[in-house]
XYZ file of C-alpha atoms in Angstrom:
540
model
C 85.206 0.341 -1.212
C 88.983 -0.837 -0.808
C 89.700 1.683 2.003
C 86.557 0.654 3.656
C 87.554 -2.868 3.791
C 91.010 -2.381 4.656
C 89.854 -0.316 7.614
C 87.257 -3.059 8.501
C 90.201 -5.420 8.405
C 92.219 -3.165 10.962
C 89.136 -3.050 13.489
C 88.923 -5.387 16.477
C 86.931 -8.283 16.518
C 84.148 -6.567 18.691
C 83.613 -3.982 16.115
C 83.355 -6.304 13.456
C 80.672 -8.415 15.045
C 78.590 -5.272 15.841
C 78.739 -4.083 12.397
C 77.968 -7.621 11.192
C 74.998 -7.751 13.432
C 73.734 -4.308 12.385
C 74.007 -5.102 8.582
C 72.209 -8.372 9.342
C 69.454 -6.667 11.225
C 68.983 -4.191 8.349
C 68.774 -6.932 5.859
C 66.301 -8.920 8.078
C 63.969 -5.768 8.212
C 63.985 -4.950 4.702
C 63.234 -8.776 3.991
C 60.440 -8.745 6.676
C 58.978 -5.470 5.213
C 59.323 -6.755 1.751
C 57.417 -10.075 2.770
C 54.953 -7.982 4.532
C 54.132 -5.597 1.582
C 53.853 -8.471 -0.932
C 51.984 -11.012 1.224
C 48.683 -12.163 0.092
C 45.480 -10.489 1.188
C 43.229 -12.407 3.204
C 39.448 -12.176 3.113
C 36.558 -13.785 5.102
C 35.477 -17.057 3.853
C 32.989 -18.091 6.645
C 31.832 -16.139 9.694
C 29.368 -16.397 12.609
C 29.413 -20.084 12.746
C 29.289 -22.446 15.765
C 32.541 -24.128 17.098
C 31.673 -27.672 15.649
C 31.502 -26.295 12.125
C 34.696 -24.119 12.896
C 36.662 -27.191 13.627
C 35.553 -29.071 10.733
C 36.354 -26.126 8.388
C 39.681 -25.747 9.733
C 40.382 -29.447 9.667
C 39.373 -29.368 5.815
C 41.719 -26.354 5.190
C 44.695 -27.962 6.934
C 43.949 -31.173 5.090
C 44.007 -29.483 1.661
C 47.101 -27.057 2.761
C 45.102 -24.028 2.105
C 46.504 -21.116 4.543
C 44.135 -19.571 6.822
C 43.708 -16.944 9.514
C 41.446 -16.653 12.494
C 39.961 -13.236 13.254
C 37.290 -11.635 15.456
C 37.894 -13.942 18.308
C 37.690 -16.968 16.318
C 34.085 -16.334 14.792
C 35.825 -15.565 11.262
C 38.098 -17.635 9.052
C 40.008 -15.675 6.517
C 41.776 -17.218 3.437
C 43.937 -15.626 0.507
C 41.762 -13.256 -1.592
C 42.272 -15.452 -4.704
C 41.043 -18.515 -2.979
C 38.096 -17.317 -1.380
C 35.403 -18.431 -3.697
C 37.352 -21.597 -4.681
C 37.429 -22.527 -1.242
C 33.992 -21.788 -0.089
C 32.563 -23.805 -3.113
C 34.848 -26.936 -1.843
C 33.490 -26.273 1.696
C 29.783 -26.066 0.567
C 30.068 -29.321 -1.582
C 31.161 -31.066 1.733
C 28.098 -29.780 3.585
C 30.206 -27.195 5.660
C 29.179 -25.101 7.453
C 26.150 -27.282 8.473
C 24.815 -24.527 11.003
C 23.827 -26.862 13.378
C 20.915 -27.937 11.378
C 20.253 -31.953 10.948
C 18.304 -32.887 8.037
C 17.205 -36.382 6.815
C 20.733 -37.762 7.087
C 19.553 -38.245 10.841
C 17.433 -41.087 9.596
C 20.371 -42.775 7.920
C 21.518 -44.437 11.273
C 18.724 -45.682 12.928
C 19.286 -47.926 15.485
C 17.440 -51.405 15.185
C 14.866 -51.521 17.891
C 13.876 -47.968 18.547
C 10.554 -46.974 19.600
C 7.628 -45.261 17.299
C 7.879 -42.254 19.457
C 11.728 -41.811 18.959
C 10.996 -42.617 15.137
C 8.536 -39.983 15.010
C 10.884 -37.271 16.846
C 13.677 -38.025 14.644
C 11.377 -37.592 11.621
C 10.188 -34.038 13.099
C 13.745 -33.095 13.571
C 14.857 -34.106 10.271
C 11.926 -32.251 8.718
C 12.705 -29.111 10.720
C 16.463 -29.146 9.571
C 15.442 -29.477 5.945
C 13.331 -26.636 6.314
C 15.832 -24.500 8.102
C 18.322 -25.387 5.229
C 15.770 -24.207 2.737
C 15.035 -21.027 4.598
C 18.858 -20.112 5.031
C 19.278 -20.370 1.327
C 16.915 -17.195 0.684
C 19.005 -14.079 0.049
C 19.269 -11.986 3.251
C 18.578 -14.833 5.668
C 21.470 -15.625 8.030
C 20.032 -18.186 9.815
C 16.657 -19.888 10.689
C 14.885 -21.952 13.289
C 11.755 -24.120 12.388
C 9.333 -25.249 15.324
C 6.756 -27.814 14.052
C 3.825 -28.793 16.474
C 2.240 -31.922 14.621
C -0.516 -33.360 16.690
C -1.208 -37.024 17.012
C -3.432 -38.473 14.678
C -6.871 -39.405 15.943
C -9.623 -41.861 14.729
C -12.431 -39.393 15.789
C -12.912 -36.310 13.541
C -13.982 -34.124 16.290
C -10.781 -34.645 18.168
C -8.649 -34.022 15.100
C -6.181 -30.906 15.468
C -4.455 -29.147 12.557
C -0.567 -28.660 12.857
C 0.905 -25.447 13.331
C 4.527 -23.854 12.626
C 6.632 -21.255 13.885
C 9.776 -19.885 12.168
C 12.318 -17.573 13.430
C 14.746 -16.027 10.927
C 17.881 -14.074 11.440
C 18.476 -11.686 8.938
C 21.896 -10.449 7.877
C 23.029 -6.790 9.110
C 21.031 -4.143 7.068
C 18.697 -6.626 5.323
C 15.001 -6.953 5.351
C 12.559 -9.258 3.985
C 9.777 -7.872 1.886
C 6.222 -9.634 1.826
C 6.717 -11.526 -1.170
C 9.662 -13.480 0.458
C 7.735 -13.685 3.750
C 4.733 -15.380 1.734
C 7.231 -17.662 -0.160
C 8.560 -18.967 3.282
C 4.983 -19.392 4.785
C 3.870 -21.315 1.800
C 7.315 -23.476 1.757
C 6.170 -24.447 5.294
C 2.627 -25.032 4.417
C 3.408 -27.070 1.489
C 5.980 -29.407 3.446
C 3.690 -30.365 6.182
C 0.393 -32.088 5.727
C -2.838 -30.224 6.672
C -0.575 -27.189 7.649
C -2.606 -24.299 6.512
C -1.146 -20.686 5.684
C -2.984 -19.258 8.778
C -1.332 -21.578 11.201
C 2.309 -20.329 10.157
C 4.019 -17.591 12.313
C 7.244 -16.113 11.021
C 9.250 -13.733 13.239
C 12.477 -12.093 12.802
C 15.382 -11.757 15.368
C 13.861 -8.640 16.802
C 10.780 -10.335 17.775
C 8.591 -8.724 14.730
C 5.892 -10.622 13.582
C 6.263 -10.809 9.735
C 3.361 -12.912 8.621
C 0.185 -10.775 9.863
C -0.635 -10.173 5.859
C -0.639 -13.845 5.423
C -3.677 -14.366 7.974
C -6.828 -15.355 6.453
C -9.120 -12.784 8.321
C -7.111 -10.066 7.503
C -9.085 -7.286 6.057
C -6.004 -5.420 4.684
C -4.641 -5.608 1.151
C -1.638 -8.082 0.583
C 1.423 -7.190 -1.127
C 0.309 -8.628 -4.478
C -2.916 -6.383 -4.188
C -1.058 -3.127 -3.319
C 1.676 -3.725 -6.010
C -1.239 -4.147 -8.494
C -2.991 -1.060 -7.680
C 0.787 0.830 -7.855
C 1.715 -0.610 -11.348
C -1.702 0.347 -12.566
C -1.496 3.920 -11.225
C 2.003 4.222 -12.653
C 0.968 2.693 -15.954
C -2.086 5.610 -16.277
C 0.508 8.089 -15.236
C 3.020 7.264 -17.859
C 0.395 6.999 -20.539
C -0.719 10.585 -19.797
C 2.774 12.296 -19.562
C 3.736 10.332 -22.664
C 0.867 11.786 -24.750
C 0.961 15.443 -23.359
C 4.716 15.951 -23.092
C 5.089 16.516 -26.950
C 2.575 19.382 -26.546
C 3.990 21.347 -23.561
C 7.475 20.127 -23.622
C 9.892 18.070 -21.316
C 9.514 18.447 -17.649
C 6.469 20.792 -18.142
C 3.855 18.141 -17.117
C 3.099 16.203 -13.790
C 0.390 13.868 -13.351
C -0.860 11.614 -10.505
C -3.711 8.951 -10.624
C -5.597 7.202 -7.899
C -7.415 3.924 -8.800
C -10.078 2.250 -6.654
C -10.042 -1.297 -7.396
C -12.798 -3.678 -6.187
C -10.867 -6.953 -4.870
C -14.369 -8.802 -3.996
C -15.079 -11.760 -5.728
C -18.975 -11.996 -5.970
C -21.520 -14.072 -7.998
C -24.872 -13.013 -8.998
C -28.091 -15.047 -10.119
C -31.249 -13.275 -11.487
C -34.633 -14.490 -12.527
C -36.663 -11.714 -14.630
C -40.138 -12.122 -15.393
C -41.640 -9.663 -18.072
C -45.445 -8.703 -18.102
C -47.853 -11.028 -20.109
C -47.695 -10.451 -23.720
C -50.824 -10.092 -26.322
C -52.305 -13.651 -27.040
C -51.746 -13.247 -30.837
C -48.026 -12.644 -30.239
C -47.527 -14.676 -27.284
C -46.474 -18.579 -27.606
C -48.852 -21.070 -26.897
C -47.464 -23.639 -24.398
C -50.519 -26.021 -24.265
C -54.168 -26.191 -25.555
C -56.981 -28.234 -24.285
C -60.549 -28.369 -25.719
C -63.604 -30.312 -24.607
C -67.043 -30.523 -26.362
C -70.026 -32.502 -25.163
C -73.615 -32.827 -26.560
C -76.536 -33.964 -24.140
C -80.374 -33.700 -24.187
C -81.957 -30.819 -22.963
C -84.751 -32.740 -21.466
C -85.667 -36.319 -19.775
C -88.659 -38.694 -19.932
C -87.929 -40.104 -16.910
C -90.764 -39.729 -14.316
C -92.695 -41.092 -11.439
C -92.011 -41.326 -7.712
C -88.631 -41.235 -6.930
C -87.095 -44.358 -5.733
C -85.832 -47.670 -6.714
C -88.423 -48.434 -9.194
C -88.142 -45.068 -10.915
C -84.470 -45.305 -11.076
C -84.381 -47.977 -13.532
C -82.165 -47.794 -16.663
C -84.531 -47.723 -19.691
C -85.287 -51.072 -21.418
C -83.690 -51.830 -24.812
C -85.370 -50.684 -27.797
C -86.803 -53.399 -29.939
C -88.070 -53.292 -33.488
C -90.093 -56.019 -35.226
C -88.090 -58.101 -37.560
C -90.867 -58.554 -40.086
C -93.354 -55.904 -40.882
C -96.506 -56.807 -42.708
C -97.964 -55.041 -45.826
C -101.532 -55.716 -45.459
C -101.872 -52.457 -43.357
C -103.086 -49.834 -45.488
C -100.915 -47.131 -46.655
C -100.069 -44.804 -43.867
C -101.401 -47.304 -41.371
C -99.127 -48.409 -38.543
C -95.933 -47.895 -40.240
C -96.916 -44.411 -40.830
C -98.082 -43.868 -37.489
C -94.696 -45.314 -35.950
C -92.681 -42.845 -38.172
C -94.787 -39.963 -36.861
C -94.159 -40.878 -33.399
C -90.556 -41.104 -33.591
C -90.442 -37.547 -35.309
C -92.722 -36.005 -32.584
C -90.365 -37.553 -29.916
C -87.273 -36.037 -31.368
C -89.054 -32.821 -31.670
C -90.129 -33.049 -28.014
C -86.490 -34.018 -26.715
C -83.763 -31.205 -28.255
C -80.083 -31.514 -27.867
C -77.570 -28.773 -26.073
C -73.852 -28.722 -27.016
C -71.078 -27.711 -24.472
C -67.450 -26.552 -25.492
C -64.843 -25.708 -23.129
C -61.153 -24.699 -24.327
C -58.178 -24.103 -22.046
C -54.950 -22.324 -23.642
C -51.817 -22.104 -21.692
C -49.171 -19.585 -22.782
C -45.413 -19.557 -22.194
C -44.153 -17.218 -19.370
C -41.666 -14.524 -20.604
C -38.675 -15.333 -18.198
C -35.009 -14.435 -18.019
C -32.343 -16.191 -16.014
C -29.283 -14.069 -15.643
C -25.993 -15.560 -13.869
C -23.146 -12.774 -13.479
C -19.693 -13.696 -11.957
C -17.553 -10.714 -11.369
C -14.047 -11.402 -10.916
C -11.714 -9.309 -8.396
C -9.483 -6.675 -9.777
C -12.209 -4.422 -11.505
C -11.646 -0.828 -11.566
C -14.524 1.014 -9.679
C -13.265 4.457 -10.164
C -10.462 6.553 -11.597
C -9.255 9.986 -10.426
C -6.391 11.821 -12.352
C -4.711 15.268 -11.358
C -2.742 16.978 -13.891
C -0.553 19.999 -13.560
C 0.784 21.829 -16.670
C 3.419 24.557 -16.713
C 3.003 27.954 -18.496
C 3.731 27.600 -22.133
C 6.932 29.026 -23.660
C 6.459 32.063 -25.884
C 8.230 35.154 -26.947
C 7.274 38.751 -26.003
C 7.054 41.949 -28.431
C 10.877 42.108 -28.290
C 11.578 38.563 -29.030
C 12.875 37.886 -25.761
C 11.648 34.304 -24.347
C 8.708 34.193 -22.065
C 5.974 32.076 -20.805
C 2.263 32.514 -21.061
C -0.707 30.576 -19.308
C -2.682 28.145 -21.466
C -5.937 29.242 -23.198
C -9.311 27.393 -22.665
C -8.748 25.644 -26.069
C -5.375 24.182 -24.940
C -6.716 23.142 -21.661
C -9.764 21.450 -23.119
C -7.255 19.666 -25.623
C -5.179 18.432 -22.767
C -8.285 17.003 -20.874
C -9.365 15.227 -23.820
C -6.087 13.783 -24.436
C -5.915 12.590 -20.955
C -9.411 11.203 -20.901
C -8.557 8.873 -23.984
C -5.302 7.693 -22.241
C -6.835 6.916 -19.031
C -9.972 5.178 -20.299
C -12.445 7.640 -18.917
C -15.680 6.421 -18.220
C -18.352 8.884 -16.829
C -20.818 6.049 -15.860
C -18.274 4.639 -13.392
C -17.854 8.329 -12.019
C -14.148 8.877 -13.135
C -12.725 12.497 -12.873
C -9.897 14.398 -14.371
C -8.573 17.665 -13.310
C -6.081 19.849 -15.095
C -4.430 22.894 -13.598
C -2.330 25.292 -15.244
C 0.312 27.334 -13.242
C 3.828 28.309 -13.405
C 6.483 25.977 -12.204
C 8.715 26.792 -9.500
C 12.256 25.947 -10.198
C 13.643 23.347 -7.803
C 17.195 23.789 -6.765
C 18.881 20.290 -7.063
C 20.165 19.241 -3.830
C 24.052 19.020 -3.519
C 24.908 15.385 -3.172
C 27.489 15.047 -0.294
C 30.348 13.085 -1.657
C 31.720 10.365 0.577
C 34.346 11.649 2.961
C 37.726 10.675 1.765
C 38.476 8.987 4.962
C 35.596 6.710 4.188
C 36.131 5.916 0.603
C 37.224 1.967 0.395
C 39.618 2.729 -2.404
C 41.344 5.510 -0.267
C 41.419 3.215 2.850
C 43.047 0.628 0.925
C 45.612 3.213 -0.617
C 46.248 4.537 2.474
C 47.000 0.935 4.043
C 49.291 0.384 1.133
C 51.076 3.646 1.723
C 51.328 3.162 5.356
C 53.126 0.216 4.892
C 55.544 1.616 2.606
C 56.120 4.639 5.000
C 56.403 2.662 8.107
C 59.285 0.496 6.461
C 61.026 3.589 5.312
C 60.984 5.068 8.960
C 62.203 1.703 10.328
C 65.159 1.757 7.839
C 65.803 5.487 8.532
C 66.025 5.146 12.246
C 68.305 2.020 12.028
C 70.647 3.921 9.780
C 70.955 6.767 11.949
C 71.194 4.902 15.077
C 73.431 2.082 14.107
C 74.500 2.102 10.393
C 75.648 5.768 10.448
C 77.608 5.597 13.787
C 79.280 2.438 12.551
C 80.502 3.950 9.134
C 81.660 7.146 10.962
C 83.507 5.147 13.075
C 85.062 3.124 10.334
C 85.792 6.160 7.907
C 87.302 8.399 10.676
C 90.880 9.186 9.715
C 93.440 7.771 11.968
C 94.962 10.133 14.730
C 98.970 10.769 14.811
C 100.412 8.804 17.585
C 100.799 10.687 20.778
C 104.256 11.568 22.200
C 104.960 10.069 25.753
C 107.179 11.669 28.557
C 109.534 9.551 30.578
C 107.103 9.876 33.590
C 104.784 6.848 34.287
C 101.147 7.319 35.605
C 99.806 5.275 38.415
C 99.185 2.303 36.281
C 102.851 2.112 35.007
C 101.874 3.476 31.534
C 103.985 6.421 29.964
C 102.374 9.824 30.245
C 101.819 11.537 26.890
C 103.672 14.761 26.112
C 101.505 17.873 26.435
C 101.448 20.929 24.300
C 102.068 24.358 25.658
C 98.346 25.152 25.841
C 97.566 21.853 27.430
C 100.421 22.550 30.110
C 99.063 26.046 30.882
C 95.579 24.710 31.057
C 96.841 22.238 33.493
C 98.760 24.587 35.647
C 95.697 26.716 35.928
C 93.666 23.759 36.962
C 96.275 23.095 39.687
C 96.227 26.631 40.920
C 92.467 26.644 41.002
C 92.405 23.559 43.124
C 95.336 24.737 45.676
C 94.359 28.577 45.818
C 90.668 29.221 44.620
C 90.926 32.659 46.455
C 93.435 33.767 43.858
C 91.771 32.724 40.995
C 88.466 34.253 42.288
C 90.108 37.672 42.585
C 91.804 37.294 39.025
C 88.496 36.486 37.679
C 86.965 39.508 39.633
C 89.433 41.836 38.274
C 88.583 40.823 34.533
C 84.861 41.458 35.292
C 85.368 44.967 36.814
C 87.821 45.871 33.962
C 85.331 44.834 31.329
């Protein structure tokens, strides 16, 4: 090191400057490489926002001294990886990005004297904006647009119109909405607008596909809830059958599938049934009416028909006083005999009428059938051959006998809730299973593995820095060091003669003198030199 410093001090100013510049460049490259390799990694905090939201986000980041970068042509904002979630929460608390949606804050700055039409438009815009924000909070939805068609209210019922709504959702790349989410969006819109029915809400995605077909009231197809109910019921039956048969035949030796027919109709039925009349002695009497009348069988009325003969009979009179001077058995006796004879001449007749009403045997039956009842069950079961050993003790398989198949069928019927009156069916098939080769799962290529990609980036940074340092060493540092460490040459001896510039000519060695003489001869007489060379070639 002391020798190197001494030689450096003996160098000229230009060499010192050049060497200092080379060392400074190497140090700068190493510093840049170190900072680059140790610098923070940036991740996306927000992307695909409009210019207005982008400017607001950048202003907030600069105000809070948060480092950021712009990527993808300014459509993405990146911040250090350790600040992504913190920054995102801070911006969300400030309502950024707003996404261009205007909510009910639009009504906070109403100007005095605006017309009723402007107020209605602003209210509709605010309602649409609030609905858009709510829809965008659903997982998988990147953006949303809501269009409400709210007709003007009318005092005439026949002129009243129902409001309608159209929703356009922009889904994230590779994401889809299931029918539960679509139904949730439709119910959200319908519940937020008065008198808006589900059938008047249309939901589309960015590809123009209509997602709300199943929500229409006139649809004859099963909706997602009904399909899921059928699927869950079938899976439950299959799992119960396999769980009860697996201990008998062994693991992976039974397969079952179930088909369930569900009645999703909701019906009500009322029946009024009348039974045949019962015997009087056992029937219940509802009402009884008896009528009895006594009338004389003859009449003393006579004469010519007319007004005179149709007179009522005179009142009967009897003497108040009777005399006893009549002989016994005289007038009085005669009167009694006459009365008895009259009574004998006019006999009496009796009429009796009886009316009996019995209770009617009637049955009123009201039946209400709820939706979701099972109409029919069909189950198919496949059982592998049973494990066994042959006469030599080697493991083998054998088919199931009839008793074993019947046992499996009985267990399956009990597990599935078999109902013969409903038309349920069970089929059990015994056959040897064909071994299925498991498909080789292709591993993710090395160049697509995110871990390997990140590792390759880090290694690439290190290799690139080493290459830069190596090139600078070979092209700049090494020549400089070689020049500094080269041994000093002995001072040359000079002749008394001077060259054309007036500087003394250094003395030549014998070899240098001979070489110089030959060069001069070749210039003056090249033919002689050619003959000499030709002679050398010929002698060789």
